[in-house]
XYZ file of N, CA, C and O in Angstrom:
488
model
N 8.979 -18.993 2.551
C 9.999 -18.423 2.686
C 10.697 -20.055 2.933
O 11.450 -20.003 3.678
N 10.141 -20.609 2.994
C 10.594 -22.582 3.640
C 11.333 -22.470 3.201
O 12.336 -23.556 2.835
N 12.091 -21.798 1.649
C 13.576 -21.866 0.966
C 14.336 -21.848 1.501
O 16.028 -22.176 0.840
N 14.476 -20.513 1.892
C 15.866 -20.387 2.918
C 16.094 -20.787 3.968
O 14.701 -21.138 4.876
N 17.336 -20.765 4.947
C 17.139 -21.250 6.499
C 17.033 -20.107 7.694
O 15.980 -18.494 7.063
N 16.662 -20.069 8.671
C 15.551 -19.485 9.437
C 15.868 -17.784 9.231
O 15.212 -16.866 9.554
N 17.522 -18.334 9.930
C 18.386 -16.582 9.706
C 18.085 -16.630 8.475
O 17.521 -14.847 8.532
N 17.954 -16.146 7.633
C 17.984 -16.102 5.537
C 16.373 -14.889 5.891
O 17.177 -14.653 5.447
N 15.923 -15.726 6.653
C 14.036 -15.472 6.071
C 13.681 -14.675 7.530
O 13.393 -13.112 7.154
N 14.287 -14.256 8.094
C 14.274 -13.575 10.013
C 15.007 -12.500 9.277
O 14.261 -11.416 8.980
N 16.033 -12.158 8.387
C 16.521 -11.194 7.458
C 15.728 -10.642 6.882
O 15.855 -9.040 6.951
N 15.424 -11.145 5.978
C 14.426 -10.488 4.831
C 13.399 -9.905 5.352
O 13.043 -9.189 4.799
N 12.599 -10.602 6.114
C 11.310 -10.047 6.652
C 11.638 -8.565 7.264
O 11.079 -7.714 7.863
N 13.035 -8.391 8.383
C 12.845 -7.464 9.121
C 12.772 -6.307 7.858
O 12.822 -4.799 7.917
N 14.287 -6.794 6.988
C 14.446 -5.887 5.535
C 13.018 -5.484 5.049
O 12.847 -3.830 5.044
N 12.148 -5.993 5.281
C 11.184 -5.719 4.096
C 10.271 -5.119 4.655
O 9.785 -3.148 4.803
N 10.286 -5.282 6.425
C 9.427 -4.676 7.043
C 10.587 -2.654 7.494
O 9.296 -2.042 6.755
N 11.838 -2.950 7.276
C 12.333 -2.158 7.090
C 11.699 -0.351 6.388
O 11.477 0.364 6.034
N 11.867 -0.925 4.978
C 11.867 -0.523 4.106
C 10.020 0.240 3.777
O 10.058 0.521 3.022
N 9.305 -1.225 4.087
C 8.108 -0.583 3.856
C 7.969 0.499 5.212
O 7.298 1.445 4.513
N 8.102 0.489 5.794
C 7.794 1.512 7.392
C 8.556 2.976 6.476
O 7.431 3.858 6.482
N 9.298 3.127 5.536
C 10.800 4.059 5.080
C 9.384 4.997 3.677
O 9.148 5.620 3.828
N 9.312 3.183 3.415
C 8.172 3.976 2.085
C 6.997 4.766 2.485
O 6.016 5.344 1.257
N 6.548 4.762 4.054
C 5.118 5.155 4.421
C 5.260 6.318 5.210
O 4.875 7.559 4.854
N 6.262 6.211 5.671
C 6.211 7.442 6.741
C 6.785 8.439 6.735
O 6.869 9.678 6.799
N 8.291 8.317 5.270
C 9.429 9.042 5.143
C 8.102 10.562 4.113
O 8.351 11.574 4.724
N 7.595 9.685 3.262
C 6.610 10.932 2.400
C 5.713 11.744 3.562
O 5.126 12.730 3.250
N 4.877 11.089 4.695
C 3.741 11.034 5.706
C 4.557 11.965 5.961
O 3.832 13.289 6.842
N 5.606 12.482 6.604
C 6.071 12.996 7.714
C 7.312 14.298 6.269
O 6.392 15.713 7.040
N 6.862 14.465 5.340
C 7.365 14.891 5.042
C 6.226 15.875 4.273
O 6.472 17.391 3.942
N 4.941 15.655 4.293
C 4.156 16.370 3.978
C 3.830 17.420 4.994
O 3.008 18.256 4.782
N 4.045 16.496 6.248
C 3.127 17.594 7.875
C 4.409 18.318 7.418
O 4.015 19.549 8.177
N 5.982 18.502 7.054
C 6.967 19.374 7.377
C 6.562 20.230 6.995
O 6.714 21.502 6.642
N 6.991 19.475 4.612
C 6.474 21.065 4.257
C 5.284 21.423 4.509
O 3.977 20.920 3.870
N 6.041 22.960 3.446
C 4.639 24.181 3.828
C 3.438 24.545 2.515
O 4.200 24.088 0.670
N 2.279 24.113 3.204
C 1.206 23.807 2.274
C 1.133 22.507 1.025
O -0.123 21.729 0.767
N 2.018 21.643 2.070
C 1.846 20.093 1.030
C 0.835 19.766 1.752
O -0.296 19.186 1.084
N 0.232 19.126 2.770
C -1.169 18.718 3.315
C -2.060 19.443 3.278
O -2.942 18.990 3.013
N -1.779 20.755 2.839
C -3.178 21.375 2.760
C -4.157 21.181 1.441
O -4.466 20.289 1.000
N -2.569 20.794 0.212
C -3.130 20.504 -0.817
C -3.080 18.947 -1.295
O -3.989 18.460 -1.951
N -3.397 17.837 -0.243
C -2.654 16.499 -0.195
C -4.506 16.554 0.591
O -5.099 16.328 -0.161
N -5.041 18.018 1.643
C -6.133 17.171 2.023
C -7.300 18.157 0.715
O -8.649 17.215 1.086
N -6.698 19.272 0.648
C -7.793 19.955 -1.124
C -7.639 18.992 -1.865
O -9.299 19.217 -2.653
N -7.121 17.432 -2.101
C -7.232 17.244 -3.507
C -7.790 15.585 -3.205
O -8.470 15.309 -4.234
N -8.335 15.612 -1.740
C -9.315 14.525 -2.027
C -10.278 13.727 -2.272
O -11.130 13.490 -2.294
N -11.263 14.911 -2.949
C -12.481 15.756 -3.466
C -12.051 15.796 -4.667
O -14.046 16.232 -5.171
N -11.221 16.218 -5.410
C -11.497 16.438 -6.264
C -11.243 15.685 -7.555
O -10.502 14.730 -6.993
N -10.802 16.062 -8.747
C -10.363 15.431 -9.402
C -8.668 14.561 -9.405
O -8.520 14.208 -10.224
N -8.093 15.341 -9.059
C -6.518 15.505 -8.633
C -6.612 13.997 -7.888
O -5.328 12.808 -7.771
N -7.082 13.807 -6.717
C -7.507 12.801 -5.497
C -6.064 12.305 -5.058
O -5.249 11.114 -4.660
N -5.690 13.036 -4.257
C -4.059 12.812 -3.941
C -3.936 12.158 -3.043
O -3.127 10.997 -3.102
N -4.814 11.774 -2.302
C -4.852 11.051 -1.187
C -4.458 9.559 -1.718
O -4.403 8.617 -1.389
N -5.654 9.093 -2.791
C -5.750 7.703 -3.654
C -4.906 7.365 -4.421
O -3.715 5.967 -4.005
N -4.271 8.226 -4.988
C -3.179 8.547 -5.442
C -2.171 7.529 -4.506
O -1.112 6.882 -4.590
N -1.339 8.214 -3.543
C -0.197 8.191 -2.552
C -0.649 6.830 -2.786
O 0.119 5.735 -2.444
N -2.511 6.734 -1.842
C -1.790 4.914 -1.541
C -1.812 4.346 -2.979
O -1.198 3.337 -1.879
N -2.601 4.192 -4.282
C -2.071 3.419 -5.233
C -0.576 3.550 -5.349
O 0.270 2.457 -5.651
N 0.265 4.451 -5.193
C 2.225 4.544 -5.135
C 2.651 3.439 -3.988
O 3.616 2.787 -4.169
N 2.059 3.813 -2.591
C 2.428 3.026 -1.411
C 1.913 1.897 -2.234
O 3.025 0.530 -1.698
N 1.096 1.046 -2.453
C 0.614 -0.323 -3.063
C 1.683 -0.656 -3.838
O 2.174 -1.898 -3.669
N 1.070 -0.161 -4.622
C 2.288 -0.857 -5.549
C 4.207 -0.848 -5.669
O 4.318 -1.857 -6.066
N 4.463 0.115 -4.863
C 5.907 0.208 -4.620
C 6.225 -1.181 -3.333
O 7.406 -1.542 -3.817
N 5.233 -1.160 -2.163
C 5.462 -1.986 -1.624
C 5.008 -3.267 -1.895
O 6.052 -4.627 -2.141
N 4.403 -3.905 -3.799
C 4.272 -5.240 -4.374
C 5.088 -5.125 -4.983
O 6.129 -6.236 -4.695
N 5.869 -3.773 -5.652
C 7.142 -4.194 -5.492
C 8.940 -4.741 -5.037
O 9.374 -5.593 -4.938
N 8.639 -3.848 -3.353
C 9.474 -4.329 -2.532
C 10.294 -5.727 -2.023
O 10.200 -6.503 -2.314
N 8.890 -6.271 -2.322
C 8.123 -7.702 -2.277
C 8.782 -8.659 -2.427
O 9.466 -9.720 -2.980
N 8.597 -8.435 -3.694
C 8.963 -9.280 -5.339
C 9.677 -9.927 -5.503
O 10.893 -10.345 -5.963
N 10.813 -7.891 -5.422
C 12.261 -8.120 -4.991
C 13.407 -8.749 -4.132
O 13.670 -9.167 -4.171
N 11.778 -8.714 -2.878
C 12.788 -9.282 -1.569
C 12.054 -11.004 -2.203
O 12.350 -11.936 -1.145
N 12.058 -11.773 -3.007
C 11.192 -12.598 -3.753
C 10.766 -13.017 -2.703
O 10.284 -15.366 -2.386
N 9.437 -12.308 -2.381
C 7.994 -12.862 -1.591
C 7.146 -12.798 -1.587
O 7.002 -12.199 -3.009
N 6.439 -13.469 -1.956
C 4.925 -12.732 -2.370
C 4.118 -11.335 -1.771
O 4.258 -10.829 -0.733
N 4.181 -11.230 -3.316
C 3.677 -9.808 -3.577
C 1.816 -9.731 -2.584
O 1.615 -8.031 -2.165
N 1.092 -10.726 -2.649
C 0.528 -10.154 -1.009
C 0.690 -10.109 0.164
O 0.342 -9.221 0.375
N 1.903 -10.265 0.326
C 1.971 -9.560 1.957
C 2.942 -7.906 1.986
O 2.307 -7.011 2.363
N 3.127 -7.704 0.240
C 3.797 -5.849 -0.238
C 2.047 -4.998 0.431
O 1.599 -4.303 1.417
N 1.241 -6.354 -0.447
C -0.718 -5.542 -0.389
C -1.125 -5.130 0.716
O -1.760 -4.466 1.420
N -0.832 -6.340 1.523
C -1.508 -6.780 3.046
C -0.864 -5.609 4.121
O -1.520 -4.580 5.249
N 0.521 -5.365 3.998
C 1.214 -4.235 4.401
C 0.536 -2.968 3.952
O 1.291 -1.879 5.140
N 0.524 -2.408 3.249
C 0.567 -1.252 2.330
C -0.877 -1.332 3.246
O -1.103 0.815 3.759
N -1.893 -2.489 2.860
C -3.035 -2.139 3.969
C -2.767 -1.115 4.830
O -3.719 -0.675 5.811
N -2.354 -1.767 5.927
C -1.989 -1.736 7.735
C -0.888 -0.563 7.588
O -1.536 0.653 8.973
N -0.399 0.130 7.470
C 0.848 1.124 7.674
C -0.404 2.126 6.948
O -0.344 3.483 7.607
N -1.786 2.347 5.886
C -1.870 3.579 5.972
C -2.748 3.760 5.957
O -3.466 4.574 6.374
N -3.441 2.385 7.156
C -4.635 2.590 7.947
C -3.998 3.083 9.233
O -4.766 4.637 9.762
N -2.999 3.294 9.725
C -2.093 3.735 10.976
C -2.122 5.693 10.689
O -1.904 6.146 11.761
N -2.234 5.806 9.398
C -1.965 7.076 9.236
C -3.185 7.795 8.918
O -3.165 9.406 8.957
N -4.454 7.335 9.018
C -5.746 7.792 8.856
C -5.784 8.248 10.388
O -6.324 7.464 10.828
N -7.212 9.292 10.794
C -7.885 9.235 11.459
C -8.389 8.165 11.714
O -8.880 7.373 10.842
N -9.426 7.126 13.101
C -10.046 6.067 13.168
C -11.363 6.322 12.412
O -11.536 5.391 12.608
N -11.961 7.089 12.352
C -13.137 7.552 11.930
C -13.302 8.266 10.388
O -14.058 8.308 10.269
N -11.928 8.676 9.956
C -12.234 8.507 8.967
C -12.120 8.061 7.379
O -11.165 6.777 7.343
N -13.354 7.361 6.543
C -13.303 6.444 6.134
C -13.686 6.560 4.513
O -13.923 5.575 3.705
N -12.588 8.362 3.925
C -13.057 8.706 3.046
C -12.227 7.704 1.947
O -11.709 7.403 0.731
N -9.983 8.070 2.572
C -10.121 6.521 1.636
C -10.192 5.354 1.576
O -10.654 5.045 0.739
N -10.596 4.971 2.527
C -10.398 3.440 2.582
C -12.454 3.360 1.690
O -11.667 2.160 0.883
N -12.617 4.565 2.032
C -14.335 3.877 0.793
C -13.482 3.772 -0.257
O -13.365 3.565 -1.275
N -12.868 4.828 -1.119
C -11.974 5.267 -2.303
C -10.679 3.539 -2.137
O -10.859 3.866 -3.971
N -10.491 4.001 -1.898
C -9.588 2.026 -1.812
C -10.360 1.475 -2.512
O -10.322 0.136 -3.867
N -11.703 1.220 -1.836
C -12.585 -0.171 -1.444
C -12.836 -0.085 -3.587
O -13.369 -1.145 -3.568
N -13.261 0.933 -3.584
C -14.260 1.450 -4.663
C -12.884 1.010 -6.131
O -13.731 0.139 -7.103
N -11.649 1.556 -5.755
C -10.677 1.114 -6.249
C -10.641 -0.102 -6.480
O -10.548 -1.297 -7.894
N -10.263 -0.627 -5.580
C -10.347 -2.130 -5.839
C -11.521 -3.059 -5.830
O -10.470 -4.299 -7.072
N -12.673 -2.915 -5.539
C -12.977 -4.270 -6.261
C -13.684 -3.656 -7.968
O -14.381 -4.699 -7.814
N -13.646 -2.273 -8.606
C -13.956 -2.274 -9.522
C -12.756 -2.636 -10.422
O -12.557 -2.476 -11.634
N -11.085 -2.448 -9.812
C -9.904 -2.645 -11.359
C -9.237 -3.821 -10.363
O -8.898 -4.996 -11.205
N -8.993 -4.018 -9.289
C -7.811 -4.598 -8.985
C -8.470 -5.908 -8.909
O -7.541 -6.542 -9.142
N -9.792 -6.702 -8.158
C -9.926 -8.015 -8.016
C -10.135 -8.839 -9.203
O -9.841 -9.424 -9.211
N -11.041 -7.876 -9.884
C -11.184 -8.326 -11.354
C -9.787 -8.612 -12.314
O -9.649 -9.535 -12.841
N -9.231 -7.693 -12.042
C -6.886 -8.280 -12.238
C -6.900 -9.476 -12.268
O -6.574 -10.270 -12.514
N -6.748 -9.286 -10.565
C -6.630 -10.283 -10.116
C -7.069 -11.826 -10.470
O -6.234 -12.776 -10.561
N -8.915 -12.023 -10.404
C -9.091 -12.845 -10.942
C -9.107 -13.307 -12.537
O -8.598 -14.767 -12.898
N -8.606 -11.911 -13.482
C -8.337 -12.410 -15.144
C -6.984 -13.473 -14.486
O -6.920 -14.800 -16.209
N -6.228 -12.788 -14.711
C -4.472 -12.369 -14.717
C -5.029 -14.639 -14.186
O -3.769 -15.838 -14.323
N -5.169 -14.884 -12.899
C -5.642 -16.064 -12.153
C -6.325 -17.140 -12.779
O -5.363 -17.984 -13.312
N -7.449 -16.798 -14.001
C -8.163 -18.249 -14.492
C -6.633 -17.846 -16.765
O -6.662 -18.896 -16.345
N -5.852 -18.100 -16.693
C -5.565 -16.853 -17.667
C -4.185 -18.515 -17.678
O -3.889 -18.810 -17.571
N -4.254 -18.408 -15.721
C -2.854 -19.325 -15.317
C -3.647 -20.801 -15.723
O -3.070 -21.644 -15.691
N -4.637 -20.995 -15.805
C -4.994 -22.443 -15.192
C -4.884 -22.663 -16.475
O -5.561 -22.531 -17.719
N -4.192 -24.410 -16.976
C -4.684 -24.480 -18.301
C -5.738 -26.303 -18.015
O -5.446 -26.977 -17.471
N -7.071 -25.873 -18.590
C -7.460 -26.475 -19.035
C -7.638 -28.050 -19.781
O -7.748 -28.341 -19.446
């Protein structure tokens, strides 16, 4: 954000926050309102459909894309996705957290290190 004026940087961050909250809360609100959607989402937690994990990955990708569109670091999008998704979960439920950790440690983190290593010119 150092290339922008303080006002421009503030406006970009406010716009990003509004879009990020909308990306998470609008679908969550719709799942609660549409009959059967909440049941289908919860029923798919322990099946091959993995609906909550897919929703979490969709939120992650969407917020990373939005942060790239706003010319922010994509890590900010990933961080905000984690913060917002954690607020939607019951505090004692680790089901989704455990599944996201498995996906992160087995796929996302290795891909990050491989792409980072490929950018190094030895």
